[in-house]
Amino acid sequence: MPDAPVDLFADTDHEQVVFAHDRESGLRAVIAIHSTALGPGLGGTRFHPYASTDDAVRDVLALSKGMTYKNALAGLDLGGGKAVIIGDPRTDKNEALLRAYGRFVEALAGRYYTACDVGTFSADMDVVARETSYVTGRTVEHGGAGDSSVLTAYGVHQGMRASASHLWGQPSLEGRTVGVAGVGKVGVHLVGHLVEEGAKVVVTDVWQPALDRILDLHPGVSVASSTESMLAGDAGSLDVYAPCALGGALTVDVARHLGARVVCGAANNQLATPEAGEVLAQRGVLYAPDFVVNSGGVIQVADELEGFNFERAKRRAHGIFATTLAILDRAASDGTTTAEAAERVAEQRIHAVGRLRGIHLP
């Protein structure tokens, strides 16, 4: 049966959801602002051919809420927001559409800052920026941070190292077998970090050119025919599973049969349901919450707001190691899932800092 339609008031605690439509350019977008307790919502723009408007709404609501937690745990003075554009970026993206989208972002008057996500790139943000100043992740040529996938992958690698330290006592992936599902913008950089560290890497992707690029860069990497075959161990049993494509990869069924000891990847909203996280915990599979470990990208683009400095942003992204380790330790001591522990830490900061907005200033 199809999912029930989204009831924006009953099903969410979002502050604002905006539907943006420009018929002539073909723009159909949804912008969701989950929370501005810590500051304006910051989150990328996903360009994807959703099957329905309801699917797009569900995705943007989940993604924007994840950004609230992600930005809080990254120590940023930013809230959570996200946008999705409905369409195929390979055929539907054009200057008029991106500029129309930029005008809708501008109309929010700084409550939401946009950036890149799946299907959008720094060059696209340069076009969006011709209509709004509330945009990050621009090209280096225009004073921006450039490709945010660089520090996203770096942060995921730090999260993996923290997971290894928590589970095996050493912050190293050397000799471990890591399966990377999705070798697009982030996955390709993550594979590079893993190969450099001496891990055995197995990859899969639905797009053959992405696999061809990985093999050109790293000939020693193994390729599985599908994520299912990779998880089944057809290319060797996994120590770490890294979902780096779209969300929902960790269903209850996957959680029940997953052979890897660690899950740590770049994809957003990896847990299809909270029950999947509970199953992983019951089976002793260590799940590094995605909104903790994949925050390197938002750290990178947020640094633009101060005048971008890559080394400063990288130092901040290095802190993902300590944050991940603290959350894994807290989950173990509290007897909760790692996702629950991460959400509690984020909510504590949101409450503690957000309440300062209530202190009157003359």
PDB file of C-alpha atoms in Angstrom, residues 73-230:
ATOM      1  CA  LEU A  73      26.445  18.414  17.186  1.00  0.00           C
ATOM      2  CA  ALA A  74      28.969  20.134  14.917  1.00  0.00           C
ATOM      3  CA  GLY A  75      28.975  23.082  17.331  1.00  0.00           C
ATOM      4  CA  LEU A  76      27.607  25.494  14.734  1.00  0.00           C
ATOM      5  CA  ASP A  77      25.355  28.455  15.532  1.00  0.00           C
ATOM      6  CA  LEU A  78      22.969  27.294  12.837  1.00  0.00           C
ATOM      7  CA  GLY A  79      19.600  25.599  12.744  1.00  0.00           C
ATOM      8  CA  GLY A  80      18.280  22.927  10.432  1.00  0.00           C
ATOM      9  CA  GLY A  81      16.875  23.424   6.968  1.00  0.00           C
ATOM     10  CA  LYS A  82      16.857  21.605   3.636  1.00  0.00           C
ATOM     11  CA  ALA A  83      15.425  21.956   0.158  1.00  0.00           C
ATOM     12  CA  VAL A  84      14.501  19.535  -2.593  1.00  0.00           C
ATOM     13  CA  ILE A  85      13.932  20.294  -6.258  1.00  0.00           C
ATOM     14  CA  ILE A  86      11.729  17.743  -8.010  1.00  0.00           C
ATOM     15  CA  GLY A  87      13.190  16.657 -11.340  1.00  0.00           C
ATOM     16  CA  ASP A  88      16.086  14.950 -13.074  1.00  0.00           C
ATOM     17  CA  PRO A  89      19.182  17.154 -12.687  1.00  0.00           C
ATOM     18  CA  ARG A  90      20.666  15.709 -15.881  1.00  0.00           C
ATOM     19  CA  THR A  91      17.770  16.947 -18.029  1.00  0.00           C
ATOM     20  CA  ASP A  92      15.726  19.478 -16.037  1.00  0.00           C
ATOM     21  CA  LYS A  93      18.395  21.707 -14.526  1.00  0.00           C
ATOM     22  CA  ASN A  94      18.824  25.086 -16.233  1.00  0.00           C
ATOM     23  CA  GLU A  95      19.815  28.656 -15.422  1.00  0.00           C
ATOM     24  CA  ALA A  96      16.263  29.991 -15.234  1.00  0.00           C
ATOM     25  CA  LEU A  97      15.194  27.219 -12.843  1.00  0.00           C
ATOM     26  CA  LEU A  98      18.159  27.728 -10.522  1.00  0.00           C
ATOM     27  CA  ARG A  99      17.680  31.491 -10.497  1.00  0.00           C
ATOM     28  CA  ALA A 100      13.963  31.107  -9.807  1.00  0.00           C
ATOM     29  CA  TYR A 101      14.873  28.857  -6.902  1.00  0.00           C
ATOM     30  CA  GLY A 102      17.327  31.500  -5.679  1.00  0.00           C
ATOM     31  CA  ARG A 103      14.556  34.088  -5.563  1.00  0.00           C
ATOM     32  CA  PHE A 104      12.446  31.857  -3.338  1.00  0.00           C
ATOM     33  CA  VAL A 105      15.436  31.403  -1.005  1.00  0.00           C
ATOM     34  CA  GLU A 106      15.903  35.179  -0.964  1.00  0.00           C
ATOM     35  CA  ALA A 107      12.237  35.627  -0.046  1.00  0.00           C
ATOM     36  CA  LEU A 108      12.901  33.785   3.219  1.00  0.00           C
ATOM     37  CA  ALA A 109      15.096  36.742   4.221  1.00  0.00           C
ATOM     38  CA  GLY A 110      17.907  34.769   5.816  1.00  0.00           C
ATOM     39  CA  ARG A 111      15.885  32.168   7.717  1.00  0.00           C
ATOM     40  CA  TYR A 112      17.411  29.552   5.387  1.00  0.00           C
ATOM     41  CA  TYR A 113      20.875  29.273   3.817  1.00  0.00           C
ATOM     42  CA  THR A 114      21.220  26.795   0.979  1.00  0.00           C
ATOM     43  CA  ALA A 115      24.187  24.783  -0.320  1.00  0.00           C
ATOM     44  CA  CYS A 116      24.956  21.715  -2.459  1.00  0.00           C
ATOM     45  CA  ASP A 117      23.525  18.252  -2.033  1.00  0.00           C
ATOM     46  CA  VAL A 118      22.780  15.251  -4.258  1.00  0.00           C
ATOM     47  CA  GLY A 119      22.227  16.508  -7.791  1.00  0.00           C
ATOM     48  CA  THR A 120      23.619  20.014  -7.210  1.00  0.00           C
ATOM     49  CA  PHE A 121      27.167  21.346  -7.376  1.00  0.00           C
ATOM     50  CA  SER A 122      29.177  24.433  -6.463  1.00  0.00           C
ATOM     51  CA  ALA A 123      28.715  25.871  -9.962  1.00  0.00           C
ATOM     52  CA  ASP A 124      24.942  25.583  -9.450  1.00  0.00           C
ATOM     53  CA  MET A 125      25.247  27.562  -6.216  1.00  0.00           C
ATOM     54  CA  ASP A 126      27.010  30.317  -8.170  1.00  0.00           C
ATOM     55  CA  VAL A 127      23.914  30.570 -10.361  1.00  0.00           C
ATOM     56  CA  VAL A 128      21.572  30.521  -7.361  1.00  0.00           C
ATOM     57  CA  ALA A 129      23.714  33.270  -5.793  1.00  0.00           C
ATOM     58  CA  ARG A 130      22.859  35.620  -8.665  1.00  0.00           C
ATOM     59  CA  GLU A 131      19.447  35.953  -7.019  1.00  0.00           C
ATOM     60  CA  THR A 132      20.190  35.531  -3.309  1.00  0.00           C
ATOM     61  CA  SER A 133      22.938  36.203  -0.797  1.00  0.00           C
ATOM     62  CA  TYR A 134      21.787  33.313   1.400  1.00  0.00           C
ATOM     63  CA  VAL A 135      23.858  30.633  -0.303  1.00  0.00           C
ATOM     64  CA  THR A 136      27.041  28.772   0.625  1.00  0.00           C
ATOM     65  CA  GLY A 137      29.103  26.048  -1.019  1.00  0.00           C
ATOM     66  CA  ARG A 138      30.073  28.306  -3.918  1.00  0.00           C
ATOM     67  CA  THR A 139      33.077  27.741  -6.159  1.00  0.00           C
ATOM     68  CA  VAL A 140      36.524  28.773  -5.011  1.00  0.00           C
ATOM     69  CA  GLU A 141      36.624  31.243  -7.915  1.00  0.00           C
ATOM     70  CA  HIS A 142      33.727  33.096  -6.307  1.00  0.00           C
ATOM     71  CA  GLY A 143      35.187  33.040  -2.808  1.00  0.00           C
ATOM     72  CA  GLY A 144      33.401  29.884  -1.701  1.00  0.00           C
ATOM     73  CA  ALA A 145      34.367  26.615  -0.087  1.00  0.00           C
ATOM     74  CA  GLY A 146      34.156  24.623  -3.291  1.00  0.00           C
ATOM     75  CA  ASP A 147      33.234  20.959  -3.256  1.00  0.00           C
ATOM     76  CA  SER A 148      31.858  20.231   0.231  1.00  0.00           C
ATOM     77  CA  SER A 149      32.167  16.478  -0.359  1.00  0.00           C
ATOM     78  CA  VAL A 150      35.880  16.823   0.422  1.00  0.00           C
ATOM     79  CA  LEU A 151      35.363  17.435   4.132  1.00  0.00           C
ATOM     80  CA  THR A 152      32.223  15.288   4.233  1.00  0.00           C
ATOM     81  CA  ALA A 153      34.390  12.298   3.318  1.00  0.00           C
ATOM     82  CA  TYR A 154      37.123  13.426   5.693  1.00  0.00           C
ATOM     83  CA  GLY A 155      34.614  13.595   8.552  1.00  0.00           C
ATOM     84  CA  VAL A 156      33.150  10.161   7.772  1.00  0.00           C
ATOM     85  CA  HIS A 157      36.669   8.771   7.844  1.00  0.00           C
ATOM     86  CA  GLN A 158      37.188  10.354  11.271  1.00  0.00           C
ATOM     87  CA  GLY A 159      33.910   8.775  12.405  1.00  0.00           C
ATOM     88  CA  MET A 160      35.115   5.378  11.195  1.00  0.00           C
ATOM     89  CA  ARG A 161      38.382   5.789  13.062  1.00  0.00           C
ATOM     90  CA  ALA A 162      36.465   6.681  16.228  1.00  0.00           C
ATOM     91  CA  SER A 163      34.231   3.627  15.754  1.00  0.00           C
ATOM     92  CA  ALA A 164      37.289   1.418  15.318  1.00  0.00           C
ATOM     93  CA  SER A 165      38.803   2.869  18.481  1.00  0.00           C
ATOM     94  CA  HIS A 166      35.594   2.226  20.437  1.00  0.00           C
ATOM     95  CA  LEU A 167      35.152  -1.326  19.162  1.00  0.00           C
ATOM     96  CA  TRP A 168      38.662  -2.631  18.537  1.00  0.00           C
ATOM     97  CA  GLY A 169      40.793  -0.375  20.725  1.00  0.00           C
ATOM     98  CA  GLN A 170      42.746   1.234  17.883  1.00  0.00           C
ATOM     99  CA  PRO A 171      41.683   4.184  15.696  1.00  0.00           C
ATOM    100  CA  SER A 172      42.770   2.487  12.493  1.00  0.00           C
ATOM    101  CA  LEU A 173      41.132   0.791   9.504  1.00  0.00           C
ATOM    102  CA  GLU A 174      44.387  -0.788   8.319  1.00  0.00           C
ATOM    103  CA  GLY A 175      43.697  -4.353   7.243  1.00  0.00           C
ATOM    104  CA  ARG A 176      39.946  -3.996   7.783  1.00  0.00           C
ATOM    105  CA  THR A 177      37.503  -4.669   4.956  1.00  0.00           C
ATOM    106  CA  VAL A 178      35.229  -1.706   4.280  1.00  0.00           C
ATOM    107  CA  GLY A 179      32.257  -1.828   1.904  1.00  0.00           C
ATOM    108  CA  VAL A 180      31.327   1.519   0.369  1.00  0.00           C
ATOM    109  CA  ALA A 181      27.865   1.590  -1.218  1.00  0.00           C
ATOM    110  CA  GLY A 182      27.795   4.596  -3.522  1.00  0.00           C
ATOM    111  CA  VAL A 183      30.986   6.145  -4.894  1.00  0.00           C
ATOM    112  CA  GLY A 184      29.680   9.498  -6.060  1.00  0.00           C
ATOM    113  CA  LYS A 185      30.830  12.895  -4.831  1.00  0.00           C
ATOM    114  CA  VAL A 186      31.567  11.778  -1.265  1.00  0.00           C
ATOM    115  CA  GLY A 187      32.249   8.084  -1.778  1.00  0.00           C
ATOM    116  CA  VAL A 188      35.127   8.654  -4.163  1.00  0.00           C
ATOM    117  CA  HIS A 189      36.983  10.780  -1.587  1.00  0.00           C
ATOM    118  CA  LEU A 190      36.196   8.329   1.213  1.00  0.00           C
ATOM    119  CA  VAL A 191      37.647   5.443  -0.781  1.00  0.00           C
ATOM    120  CA  GLY A 192      40.821   7.480  -1.213  1.00  0.00           C
ATOM    121  CA  HIS A 193      41.198   7.933   2.560  1.00  0.00           C
ATOM    122  CA  LEU A 194      40.587   4.234   3.175  1.00  0.00           C
ATOM    123  CA  VAL A 195      43.040   3.040   0.532  1.00  0.00           C
ATOM    124  CA  GLU A 196      45.675   5.430   1.849  1.00  0.00           C
ATOM    125  CA  GLU A 197      45.206   4.001   5.355  1.00  0.00           C
ATOM    126  CA  GLY A 198      45.605   0.432   4.129  1.00  0.00           C
ATOM    127  CA  ALA A 199      42.029  -0.796   4.309  1.00  0.00           C
ATOM    128  CA  LYS A 200      40.653  -3.418   1.932  1.00  0.00           C
ATOM    129  CA  VAL A 201      37.870  -1.659   0.038  1.00  0.00           C
ATOM    130  CA  VAL A 202      34.842  -3.132  -1.729  1.00  0.00           C
ATOM    131  CA  VAL A 203      32.580  -0.742  -3.669  1.00  0.00           C
ATOM    132  CA  THR A 204      29.266  -0.783  -5.450  1.00  0.00           C
ATOM    133  CA  ASP A 205      27.278   1.816  -7.364  1.00  0.00           C
ATOM    134  CA  VAL A 206      24.320   1.834  -9.737  1.00  0.00           C
ATOM    135  CA  TRP A 207      26.195   4.144 -12.135  1.00  0.00           C
ATOM    136  CA  GLN A 208      28.939   2.385 -14.079  1.00  0.00           C
ATOM    137  CA  PRO A 209      30.972   5.561 -14.824  1.00  0.00           C
ATOM    138  CA  ALA A 210      31.386   6.069 -11.072  1.00  0.00           C
ATOM    139  CA  LEU A 211      32.809   2.558 -10.727  1.00  0.00           C
ATOM    140  CA  ASP A 212      35.083   3.093 -13.729  1.00  0.00           C
ATOM    141  CA  ARG A 213      36.460   6.253 -12.130  1.00  0.00           C
ATOM    142  CA  ILE A 214      37.173   4.452  -8.840  1.00  0.00           C
ATOM    143  CA  LEU A 215      39.051   1.668 -10.627  1.00  0.00           C
ATOM    144  CA  ASP A 216      41.085   4.217 -12.580  1.00  0.00           C
ATOM    145  CA  LEU A 217      42.051   5.959  -9.332  1.00  0.00           C
ATOM    146  CA  HIS A 218      42.447   2.843  -7.180  1.00  0.00           C
ATOM    147  CA  PRO A 219      42.955  -0.343  -9.245  1.00  0.00           C
ATOM    148  CA  GLY A 220      43.214  -2.515  -6.131  1.00  0.00           C
ATOM    149  CA  VAL A 221      39.631  -1.840  -5.062  1.00  0.00           C
ATOM    150  CA  SER A 222      37.142  -4.719  -5.415  1.00  0.00           C
ATOM    151  CA  VAL A 223      33.761  -4.192  -7.094  1.00  0.00           C
ATOM    152  CA  ALA A 224      30.581  -5.973  -6.024  1.00  0.00           C
ATOM    153  CA  SER A 225      27.723  -6.399  -8.473  1.00  0.00           C
ATOM    154  CA  SER A 226      25.231  -4.829  -6.046  1.00  0.00           C
ATOM    155  CA  THR A 227      24.862  -3.669  -2.468  1.00  0.00           C
ATOM    156  CA  GLU A 228      23.050  -6.907  -1.699  1.00  0.00           C
ATOM    157  CA  SER A 229      25.930  -9.030  -2.978  1.00  0.00           C
ATOM    158  CA  MET A 230      28.430  -6.860  -1.114  1.00  0.00           C
TER     159      MET A 230
END
